[in-house]
PDB file of C-alpha atoms and ligand atoms in Angstrom:
ATOM      1  CA  MET R   1      38.630  37.913 -16.835  1.00 78.00           C
ATOM      2  CA  MET R   2      41.859  38.731 -14.853  1.00 81.00           C
ATOM      3  CA  GLY R   3      45.478  37.841 -14.787  1.00 83.00           C
ATOM      4  CA  LYS R   4      46.045  34.112 -14.407  1.00 86.00           C
ATOM      5  CA  PRO R   5      48.310  33.044 -11.557  1.00 90.00           C
ATOM      6  CA  GLU R   6      51.764  31.891 -12.815  1.00 87.00           C
ATOM      7  CA  GLY R   7      51.676  28.091 -13.562  1.00 89.00           C
ATOM      8  CA  LEU R   8      47.841  27.563 -13.229  1.00 93.00           C
ATOM      9  CA  LYS R   9      46.581  25.281 -15.868  1.00 96.00           C
ATOM     10  CA  LEU R  10      42.922  25.335 -16.636  1.00 97.00           C
ATOM     11  CA  ILE R  11      43.139  22.236 -18.952  1.00 97.00           C
ATOM     12  CA  ASP R  12      45.611  19.530 -18.004  1.00 97.00           C
ATOM     13  CA  GLU R  13      47.659  17.382 -20.384  1.00 95.00           C
ATOM     14  CA  ASN R  14      44.885  14.787 -20.714  1.00 97.00           C
ATOM     15  CA  GLY R  15      42.313  17.442 -21.755  1.00 97.00           C
ATOM     16  CA  TYR R  16      40.595  17.742 -18.393  1.00 98.00           C
ATOM     17  CA  ARG R  17      39.438  20.857 -16.719  1.00 98.00           C
ATOM     18  CA  LEU R  18      39.794  21.639 -13.121  1.00 97.00           C
ATOM     19  CA  ASP R  19      36.320  20.415 -12.230  1.00 97.00           C
ATOM     20  CA  GLY R  20      36.971  17.192 -14.200  1.00 98.00           C
ATOM     21  CA  ARG R  21      34.969  18.231 -17.295  1.00 98.00           C
ATOM     22  CA  LYS R  22      36.129  17.870 -20.901  1.00 98.00           C
ATOM     23  CA  LYS R  23      36.380  20.938 -23.159  1.00 98.00           C
ATOM     24  CA  TYR R  24      32.794  20.549 -24.617  1.00 98.00           C
ATOM     25  CA  GLU R  25      31.031  19.282 -21.486  1.00 98.00           C
ATOM     26  CA  LEU R  26      28.435  21.199 -19.613  1.00 98.00           C
ATOM     27  CA  ARG R  27      28.195  21.482 -15.864  1.00 98.00           C
ATOM     28  CA  LYS R  28      25.549  19.380 -14.208  1.00 98.00           C
ATOM     29  CA  ILE R  29      22.180  21.013 -14.569  1.00 98.00           C
ATOM     30  CA  LYS R  30      18.950  20.449 -12.554  1.00 98.00           C
ATOM     31  CA  MET R  31      15.664  22.168 -13.248  1.00 98.00           C
ATOM     32  CA  GLU R  32      12.367  22.167 -11.399  1.00 98.00           C
ATOM     33  CA  VAL R  33       9.284  24.032 -12.496  1.00 97.00           C
ATOM     34  CA  GLY R  34       6.476  25.267 -10.334  1.00 96.00           C
ATOM     35  CA  VAL R  35       8.353  25.637  -7.074  1.00 97.00           C
ATOM     36  CA  LEU R  36       6.741  28.711  -5.525  1.00 98.00           C
ATOM     37  CA  LYS R  37       3.315  28.783  -4.176  1.00 96.00           C
ATOM     38  CA  SER R  38       2.555  32.537  -4.424  1.00 96.00           C
ATOM     39  CA  ALA R  39       3.961  33.369  -7.914  1.00 98.00           C
ATOM     40  CA  ASP R  40       1.963  32.824 -11.073  1.00 98.00           C
ATOM     41  CA  GLY R  41       4.938  30.807 -12.376  1.00 98.00           C
ATOM     42  CA  SER R  42       8.397  29.770 -11.070  1.00 98.00           C
ATOM     43  CA  ALA R  43      11.313  27.664 -11.678  1.00 98.00           C
ATOM     44  CA  TYR R  44      14.473  26.721  -9.897  1.00 98.00           C
ATOM     45  CA  VAL R  45      17.650  25.918 -11.661  1.00 98.00           C
ATOM     46  CA  GLU R  46      20.999  24.426 -10.271  1.00 98.00           C
ATOM     47  CA  TRP R  47      23.697  24.786 -12.948  1.00 98.00           C
ATOM     48  CA  GLY R  48      27.067  23.625 -11.565  1.00 98.00           C
ATOM     49  CA  LYS R  49      27.437  25.659  -8.374  1.00 98.00           C
ATOM     50  CA  ASN R  50      24.878  28.317  -9.519  1.00 98.00           C
ATOM     51  CA  LYS R  51      21.543  28.227  -7.620  1.00 98.00           C
ATOM     52  CA  ILE R  52      18.844  30.389  -9.145  1.00 98.00           C
ATOM     53  CA  MET R  53      15.190  31.083  -8.594  1.00 98.00           C
ATOM     54  CA  ALA R  54      12.894  32.771 -11.050  1.00 99.00           C
ATOM     55  CA  ALA R  55       9.357  33.965 -10.383  1.00 98.00           C
ATOM     56  CA  VAL R  56       6.835  35.358 -12.741  1.00 98.00           C
ATOM     57  CA  TYR R  57       3.845  37.550 -11.991  1.00 98.00           C
ATOM     58  CA  GLY R  58       1.286  38.551 -14.594  1.00 93.00           C
ATOM     59  CA  PRO R  59      -0.058  39.492 -16.950  1.00 97.00           C
ATOM     60  CA  ARG R  60      -1.328  42.019 -14.438  1.00 96.00           C
ATOM     61  CA  GLU R  61      -2.357  45.665 -14.211  1.00 93.00           C
ATOM     62  CA  ILE R  62       0.595  47.987 -14.359  1.00 92.00           C
ATOM     63  CA  HIS R  63       1.328  50.636 -11.739  1.00 83.00           C
ATOM     64  CA  PRO R  64       2.291  53.334 -12.444  1.00 87.00           C
ATOM     65  CA  LYS R  65      -0.364  53.519 -15.141  1.00 91.00           C
ATOM     66  CA  HIS R  66       1.553  55.820 -17.496  1.00 94.00           C
ATOM     67  CA  LEU R  67       3.780  52.831 -18.307  1.00 94.00           C
ATOM     68  CA  GLN R  68       0.884  51.003 -19.939  1.00 96.00           C
ATOM     69  CA  LYS R  69       1.047  50.185 -23.602  1.00 96.00           C
ATOM     70  CA  PRO R  70      -2.263  50.284 -25.353  1.00 95.00           C
ATOM     71  CA  ASP R  71      -1.414  47.606 -27.734  1.00 97.00           C
ATOM     72  CA  ARG R  72       0.686  45.072 -25.766  1.00 97.00           C
ATOM     73  CA  ALA R  73       1.950  43.951 -22.372  1.00 98.00           C
ATOM     74  CA  ILE R  74       5.366  45.282 -21.083  1.00 97.00           C
ATOM     75  CA  LEU R  75       7.963  42.843 -19.832  1.00 98.00           C
ATOM     76  CA  ARG R  76       9.934  43.766 -16.827  1.00 97.00           C
ATOM     77  CA  VAL R  77      12.924  41.912 -15.396  1.00 98.00           C
ATOM     78  CA  ARG R  78      14.842  42.208 -12.184  1.00 98.00           C
ATOM     79  CA  TYR R  79      17.999  40.230 -11.825  1.00 98.00           C
ATOM     80  CA  ASN R  80      19.293  40.245  -8.204  1.00 98.00           C
ATOM     81  CA  MET R  81      22.179  38.590  -6.483  1.00 97.00           C
ATOM     82  CA  ALA R  82      21.681  37.706  -2.829  1.00 97.00           C
ATOM     83  CA  PRO R  83      24.282  39.176  -0.454  1.00 95.00           C
ATOM     84  CA  PHE R  84      25.392  35.538   0.325  1.00 96.00           C
ATOM     85  CA  SER R  85      25.625  34.442  -3.258  1.00 97.00           C
ATOM     86  CA  VAL R  86      29.265  35.141  -3.690  1.00 94.00           C
ATOM     87  CA  GLU R  87      32.291  34.663  -1.460  1.00 92.00           C
ATOM     88  CA  GLU R  88      32.822  38.306  -0.379  1.00 91.00           C
ATOM     89  CA  ARG R  89      29.443  39.334   0.851  1.00 89.00           C
ATOM     90  CA  LYS R  90      27.815  41.431  -1.908  1.00 86.00           C
ATOM     91  CA  LYS R  91      26.343  44.767  -0.972  1.00 90.00           C
ATOM     92  CA  PRO R  92      22.538  44.225  -1.191  1.00 91.00           C
ATOM     93  CA  GLY R  93      20.537  45.986  -3.848  1.00 89.00           C
ATOM     94  CA  PRO R  94      20.879  47.019  -7.519  1.00 90.00           C
ATOM     95  CA  ASP R  95      24.348  47.904  -8.969  1.00 94.00           C
ATOM     96  CA  ARG R  96      25.522  48.684 -12.416  1.00 96.00           C
ATOM     97  CA  ARG R  97      26.100  45.087 -13.189  1.00 97.00           C
ATOM     98  CA  SER R  98      22.751  43.818 -12.164  1.00 97.00           C
ATOM     99  CA  VAL R  99      20.920  46.621 -13.908  1.00 98.00           C
ATOM    100  CA  GLU R 100      22.723  45.745 -17.127  1.00 98.00           C
ATOM    101  CA  ILE R 101      22.142  42.042 -16.715  1.00 98.00           C
ATOM    102  CA  SER R 102      18.344  42.656 -16.046  1.00 98.00           C
ATOM    103  CA  LYS R 103      18.273  44.686 -19.304  1.00 98.00           C
ATOM    104  CA  VAL R 104      19.975  42.040 -21.440  1.00 98.00           C
ATOM    105  CA  ILE R 105      17.874  39.253 -19.952  1.00 98.00           C
ATOM    106  CA  ARG R 106      14.672  41.318 -20.750  1.00 98.00           C
ATOM    107  CA  GLY R 107      15.984  41.704 -24.371  1.00 98.00           C
ATOM    108  CA  ALA R 108      16.685  37.907 -24.527  1.00 98.00           C
ATOM    109  CA  LEU R 109      13.158  36.922 -23.383  1.00 98.00           C
ATOM    110  CA  GLU R 110      11.060  39.594 -24.972  1.00 98.00           C
ATOM    111  CA  PRO R 111      11.061  38.103 -28.592  1.00 98.00           C
ATOM    112  CA  ALA R 112       9.691  34.824 -27.132  1.00 98.00           C
ATOM    113  CA  VAL R 113       6.678  36.300 -25.374  1.00 98.00           C
ATOM    114  CA  ILE R 114       3.421  37.174 -27.273  1.00 98.00           C
ATOM    115  CA  LEU R 115       2.957  40.532 -25.728  1.00 98.00           C
ATOM    116  CA  GLU R 116       0.149  41.757 -28.015  1.00 98.00           C
ATOM    117  CA  LEU R 117      -2.265  39.332 -26.257  1.00 98.00           C
ATOM    118  CA  PHE R 118      -2.244  41.389 -23.095  1.00 97.00           C
ATOM    119  CA  PRO R 119      -2.536  45.131 -23.784  1.00 97.00           C
ATOM    120  CA  ARG R 120      -2.023  47.444 -20.832  1.00 96.00           C
ATOM    121  CA  THR R 121      -0.617  44.896 -18.555  1.00 97.00           C
ATOM    122  CA  SER R 122       2.882  43.941 -17.326  1.00 97.00           C
ATOM    123  CA  ILE R 123       4.609  40.586 -16.959  1.00 98.00           C
ATOM    124  CA  ASP R 124       7.215  40.842 -14.217  1.00 98.00           C
ATOM    125  CA  ILE R 125      10.052  38.453 -13.867  1.00 98.00           C
ATOM    126  CA  PHE R 126      12.252  38.181 -10.757  1.00 98.00           C
ATOM    127  CA  ILE R 127      15.466  36.302 -11.008  1.00 98.00           C
ATOM    128  CA  GLU R 128      17.218  35.677  -7.603  1.00 98.00           C
ATOM    129  CA  VAL R 129      20.733  34.404  -7.567  1.00 98.00           C
ATOM    130  CA  LEU R 130      21.141  32.514  -4.445  1.00 98.00           C
ATOM    131  CA  GLN R 131      24.613  31.172  -5.311  1.00 98.00           C
ATOM    132  CA  ALA R 132      26.847  32.385  -8.145  1.00 98.00           C
ATOM    133  CA  ASP R 133      29.618  30.620  -9.920  1.00 98.00           C
ATOM    134  CA  ALA R 134      29.771  32.351 -13.338  1.00 98.00           C
ATOM    135  CA  GLY R 135      27.151  31.949 -16.051  1.00 98.00           C
ATOM    136  CA  THR R 136      24.359  33.307 -13.918  1.00 98.00           C
ATOM    137  CA  ARG R 137      22.797  35.313 -16.763  1.00 98.00           C
ATOM    138  CA  VAL R 138      22.396  32.316 -18.984  1.00 98.00           C
ATOM    139  CA  ALA R 139      21.079  30.211 -16.080  1.00 99.00           C
ATOM    140  CA  GLY R 140      18.843  33.073 -15.138  1.00 99.00           C
ATOM    141  CA  ILE R 141      17.431  33.363 -18.702  1.00 99.00           C
ATOM    142  CA  THR R 142      16.854  29.506 -18.797  1.00 98.00           C
ATOM    143  CA  ALA R 143      15.049  29.673 -15.406  1.00 99.00           C
ATOM    144  CA  ALA R 144      12.952  32.670 -16.309  1.00 99.00           C
ATOM    145  CA  SER R 145      11.729  31.080 -19.513  1.00 98.00           C
ATOM    146  CA  LEU R 146      10.649  28.095 -17.566  1.00 98.00           C
ATOM    147  CA  ALA R 147       8.825  30.284 -15.005  1.00 98.00           C
ATOM    148  CA  LEU R 148       7.090  32.197 -17.942  1.00 98.00           C
ATOM    149  CA  ALA R 149       5.884  28.824 -19.436  1.00 98.00           C
ATOM    150  CA  ASP R 150       4.882  27.649 -15.876  1.00 98.00           C
ATOM    151  CA  ALA R 151       2.779  30.941 -15.594  1.00 98.00           C
ATOM    152  CA  GLY R 152       0.954  29.866 -18.763  1.00 97.00           C
ATOM    153  CA  ILE R 153       2.099  32.847 -20.704  1.00 98.00           C
ATOM    154  CA  PRO R 154       1.889  32.197 -24.455  1.00 98.00           C
ATOM    155  CA  MET R 155       5.309  32.037 -26.028  1.00 98.00           C
ATOM    156  CA  LYS R 156       6.635  31.441 -29.568  1.00 98.00           C
ATOM    157  CA  ASP R 157       9.316  29.209 -28.157  1.00 98.00           C
ATOM    158  CA  LEU R 158      11.236  28.664 -24.908  1.00 98.00           C
ATOM    159  CA  VAL R 159      14.461  30.734 -24.609  1.00 98.00           C
ATOM    160  CA  ALA R 160      17.453  28.435 -23.778  1.00 98.00           C
ATOM    161  CA  ALA R 161      20.890  29.958 -22.984  1.00 99.00           C
ATOM    162  CA  CYS R 162      24.477  28.822 -22.491  1.00 99.00           C
ATOM    163  CA  ALA R 163      27.921  30.352 -22.679  1.00 98.00           C
ATOM    164  CA  ALA R 164      31.234  29.256 -24.216  1.00 98.00           C
ATOM    165  CA  GLY R 165      34.601  30.751 -23.690  1.00 98.00           C
ATOM    166  CA  LYS R 166      38.304  30.555 -24.112  1.00 98.00           C
ATOM    167  CA  ILE R 167      40.556  29.052 -21.457  1.00 98.00           C
ATOM    168  CA  ASP R 168      44.296  28.195 -21.886  1.00 97.00           C
ATOM    169  CA  GLY R 169      44.046  29.214 -25.443  1.00 97.00           C
ATOM    170  CA  GLU R 170      41.203  26.779 -26.266  1.00 98.00           C
ATOM    171  CA  ILE R 171      37.464  27.227 -26.892  1.00 98.00           C
ATOM    172  CA  ALA R 172      35.549  25.521 -24.146  1.00 98.00           C
ATOM    173  CA  LEU R 173      31.787  25.236 -23.109  1.00 98.00           C
ATOM    174  CA  ASP R 174      30.202  26.723 -20.077  1.00 98.00           C
ATOM    175  CA  LEU R 175      32.933  28.374 -17.954  1.00 98.00           C
ATOM    176  CA  ASN R 176      32.828  28.149 -14.226  1.00 98.00           C
ATOM    177  CA  LYS R 177      34.012  30.893 -11.897  1.00 98.00           C
ATOM    178  CA  GLU R 178      37.642  29.956 -11.830  1.00 97.00           C
ATOM    179  CA  GLU R 179      37.745  29.583 -15.658  1.00 98.00           C
ATOM    180  CA  ASP R 180      35.785  32.855 -16.087  1.00 97.00           C
ATOM    181  CA  ASN R 181      38.305  34.674 -13.809  1.00 96.00           C
ATOM    182  CA  TYR R 182      41.480  33.254 -15.309  1.00 97.00           C
ATOM    183  CA  GLY R 183      40.264  32.519 -18.861  1.00 97.00           C
ATOM    184  CA  GLU R 184      40.591  34.783 -21.874  1.00 97.00           C
ATOM    185  CA  ALA R 185      37.004  35.285 -22.944  1.00 98.00           C
ATOM    186  CA  ASP R 186      33.411  34.449 -22.280  1.00 98.00           C
ATOM    187  CA  VAL R 187      30.541  34.496 -24.878  1.00 98.00           C
ATOM    188  CA  PRO R 188      26.974  34.051 -23.512  1.00 98.00           C
ATOM    189  CA  VAL R 189      24.279  33.194 -25.964  1.00 98.00           C
ATOM    190  CA  ALA R 190      20.501  32.748 -25.756  1.00 99.00           C
ATOM    191  CA  ILE R 191      18.415  31.052 -28.536  1.00 98.00           C
ATOM    192  CA  MET R 192      14.890  30.220 -29.593  1.00 98.00           C
ATOM    193  CA  PRO R 193      15.656  26.824 -31.122  1.00 98.00           C
ATOM    194  CA  ILE R 194      12.488  26.400 -33.267  1.00 97.00           C
ATOM    195  CA  LYS R 195      13.451  29.150 -35.663  1.00 97.00           C
ATOM    196  CA  ASN R 196      17.186  29.230 -34.720  1.00 94.00           C
ATOM    197  CA  ASP R 197      16.772  32.750 -33.499  1.00 98.00           C
ATOM    198  CA  ILE R 198      19.587  34.310 -31.355  1.00 98.00           C
ATOM    199  CA  THR R 199      18.227  36.676 -28.677  1.00 98.00           C
ATOM    200  CA  LEU R 200      21.352  37.297 -26.684  1.00 98.00           C
ATOM    201  CA  LEU R 201      24.917  37.504 -27.798  1.00 98.00           C
ATOM    202  CA  GLN R 202      27.659  39.096 -25.776  1.00 98.00           C
ATOM    203  CA  MET R 203      31.409  38.845 -25.492  1.00 98.00           C
ATOM    204  CA  ASP R 204      33.759  39.487 -22.613  1.00 97.00           C
ATOM    205  CA  GLY R 205      37.542  39.415 -23.281  1.00 97.00           C
ATOM    206  CA  TYR R 206      39.426  38.913 -26.503  1.00 95.00           C
ATOM    207  CA  LEU R 207      38.863  36.355 -29.388  1.00 98.00           C
ATOM    208  CA  THR R 208      39.843  36.375 -32.959  1.00 98.00           C
ATOM    209  CA  LYS R 209      37.038  36.287 -35.523  1.00 98.00           C
ATOM    210  CA  GLU R 210      37.524  32.533 -36.010  1.00 98.00           C
ATOM    211  CA  GLU R 211      37.547  31.814 -32.240  1.00 98.00           C
ATOM    212  CA  PHE R 212      34.461  34.026 -31.790  1.00 98.00           C
ATOM    213  CA  LEU R 213      32.434  31.997 -34.399  1.00 98.00           C
ATOM    214  CA  GLU R 214      33.654  28.704 -32.878  1.00 98.00           C
ATOM    215  CA  ALA R 215      32.555  29.897 -29.430  1.00 98.00           C
ATOM    216  CA  VAL R 216      29.135  30.999 -30.671  1.00 98.00           C
ATOM    217  CA  LYS R 217      28.557  27.661 -32.384  1.00 98.00           C
ATOM    218  CA  LEU R 218      29.555  25.838 -29.346  1.00 98.00           C
ATOM    219  CA  ALA R 219      27.398  27.952 -27.091  1.00 98.00           C
ATOM    220  CA  ILE R 220      24.464  27.328 -29.415  1.00 98.00           C
ATOM    221  CA  LYS R 221      25.113  23.507 -29.174  1.00 98.00           C
ATOM    222  CA  GLY R 222      25.151  23.860 -25.330  1.00 98.00           C
ATOM    223  CA  ALA R 223      21.918  25.898 -25.399  1.00 98.00           C
ATOM    224  CA  LYS R 224      20.196  23.184 -27.442  1.00 98.00           C
ATOM    225  CA  ALA R 225      21.154  20.587 -24.789  1.00 98.00           C
ATOM    226  CA  VAL R 226      19.705  23.124 -22.238  1.00 98.00           C
ATOM    227  CA  TYR R 227      16.503  23.327 -24.194  1.00 98.00           C
ATOM    228  CA  GLN R 228      15.943  19.537 -24.107  1.00 98.00           C
ATOM    229  CA  LYS R 229      16.447  19.732 -20.282  1.00 98.00           C
ATOM    230  CA  GLN R 230      13.847  22.563 -20.124  1.00 98.00           C
ATOM    231  CA  ARG R 231      11.331  20.473 -22.050  1.00 98.00           C
ATOM    232  CA  GLU R 232      11.814  17.498 -19.698  1.00 98.00           C
ATOM    233  CA  ALA R 233      11.518  19.683 -16.675  1.00 98.00           C
ATOM    234  CA  LEU R 234       8.090  21.069 -18.009  1.00 97.00           C
ATOM    235  CA  ARG R 235       6.921  17.552 -19.020  1.00 96.00           C
ATOM    236  CA  GLU R 236       7.762  16.289 -15.592  1.00 94.00           C
ATOM    237  CA  LYS R 237       5.616  19.116 -13.974  1.00 91.00           C
ATOM    238  CA  TYR R 238       2.587  18.145 -16.150  1.00 88.00           C
ATOM    239  CA  LEU R 239       3.025  14.412 -15.461  1.00 90.00           C
ATOM    240  CA  LYS R 240       2.861  15.141 -11.826  1.00 88.00           C
ATOM    241  CA  ILE R 241      -0.346  17.116 -12.355  1.00 86.00           C
ATOM    242  CA  VAL R 242      -1.878  14.266 -14.361  1.00 88.00           C
ATOM    243  CA  GLU R 243      -0.948  11.799 -11.607  1.00 89.00           C
ATOM    244  CA  GLU R 244      -2.537  14.025  -8.943  1.00 88.00           C
ATOM    245  CA  VAL R 245      -5.753  14.369 -10.985  1.00 88.00           C
ATOM    246  CA  GLY R 246      -5.763  10.631 -11.371  1.00 83.00           C
ATOM    247  CA  GLU R 247      -5.699  10.084  -7.638  1.00 75.00           C
TER     248      GLU R 247
HETATM  249  P1  ADP W 301      27.603  35.922 -15.319  1.00 58.97           P
HETATM  250  O1  ADP W 301      27.263  35.349 -13.901  1.00 58.97           O
HETATM  251  O2  ADP W 301      26.494  35.916 -16.284  1.00 58.97           O
HETATM  252  O3  ADP W 301      28.779  35.057 -15.923  1.00 58.97           O
HETATM  253  P2  ADP W 301      29.565  37.987 -14.949  1.00 58.97           P
HETATM  254  O4  ADP W 301      30.484  37.621 -16.003  1.00 58.97           O
HETATM  255  O5  ADP W 301      29.372  39.459 -14.716  1.00 58.97           O
HETATM  256  O6  ADP W 301      28.071  37.363 -15.090  1.00 58.97           O
HETATM  257  O7  ADP W 301      29.992  37.429 -13.491  1.00 58.97           O
HETATM  258  C1  ADP W 301      30.703  36.226 -13.423  1.00 58.97           C
HETATM  259  C2  ADP W 301      30.693  35.695 -12.049  1.00 58.97           C
HETATM  260  O8  ADP W 301      31.490  36.656 -11.220  1.00 58.97           O
HETATM  261  C3  ADP W 301      29.346  35.699 -11.367  1.00 58.97           C
HETATM  262  O9  ADP W 301      28.595  34.603 -11.741  1.00 58.97           O
HETATM  263  C4  ADP W 301      29.804  35.682  -9.895  1.00 58.97           C
HETATM  264  O10 ADP W 301      30.129  34.260  -9.555  1.00 58.97           O
HETATM  265  C5  ADP W 301      30.982  36.598  -9.844  1.00 58.97           C
HETATM  266  N1  ADP W 301      30.531  37.905  -9.392  1.00 58.97           N
HETATM  267  C6  ADP W 301      29.705  38.778 -10.069  1.00 58.97           C
HETATM  268  N2  ADP W 301      29.497  39.898  -9.369  1.00 58.97           N
HETATM  269  C7  ADP W 301      30.162  39.783  -8.243  1.00 58.97           C
HETATM  270  C8  ADP W 301      30.335  40.545  -6.946  1.00 58.97           C
HETATM  271  N3  ADP W 301      29.760  41.746  -6.912  1.00 58.97           N
HETATM  272  N4  ADP W 301      31.087  39.953  -6.012  1.00 58.97           N
HETATM  273  C9  ADP W 301      31.629  38.741  -6.180  1.00 58.97           C
HETATM  274  N5  ADP W 301      31.535  37.993  -7.254  1.00 58.97           N
HETATM  275  C10 ADP W 301      30.803  38.484  -8.218  1.00 58.97           C
END
């Protein structure tokens, strides 16, 4: 969210956004499950210009041991942006933003994972942002959830995520970088659709109460569409295995 250059319009008179989308349209999303050989589970997501890899290890023994919980597994998340993921080279390593995003992503995923099944272990999730174009936390959650499923970790539901925001005074779905920069607000949401649980809800910028509710509803709709794509990606992976076994 920054000052918008004079005269820049994010939505034109015909209702089209700068990348050609309508107000309630998602960016193009591609998902692939089981893409890394050495991780227990993995997924790759392209979401507009975002490119994100997620890898899962575990459940496995924790080091250092004092972090062990006697009655359940712990979930650890590292969200990281590659130096080449943004226009100005990003200084490598953790910064305030990535530490915070790691924490909120952990909070978004934790309610889905049945941690009690694996006492004294850890489940480690690595999210690597290879290319960033706004919405990386929701794309990261979406990828990580697929990687958990791919690792065979029992879950109550998949976690699907999406953001909605406000641009040129109107509520719109799934802001890209330009819209995030020059828009008025962004509201990322993560859900577990089976029980309609919300596991992440944040707001950046300014909205009235009515606008906030409209944005949340729209983001949930977007996340439900993302959920269908996740299910398709998982199904595709298992179809491939069935075919291979057949051969
Ligand atoms: P999200 O990616 O979840 O929307 P933010 O709102 O914090 O999270 O970031 C929005 C976008 O700003 C990112 O997706 C990325 O394109 C860009 N961005 C974030 N951090 C940096 C950085 N250190 N340098 C350049 N661009 C960045």
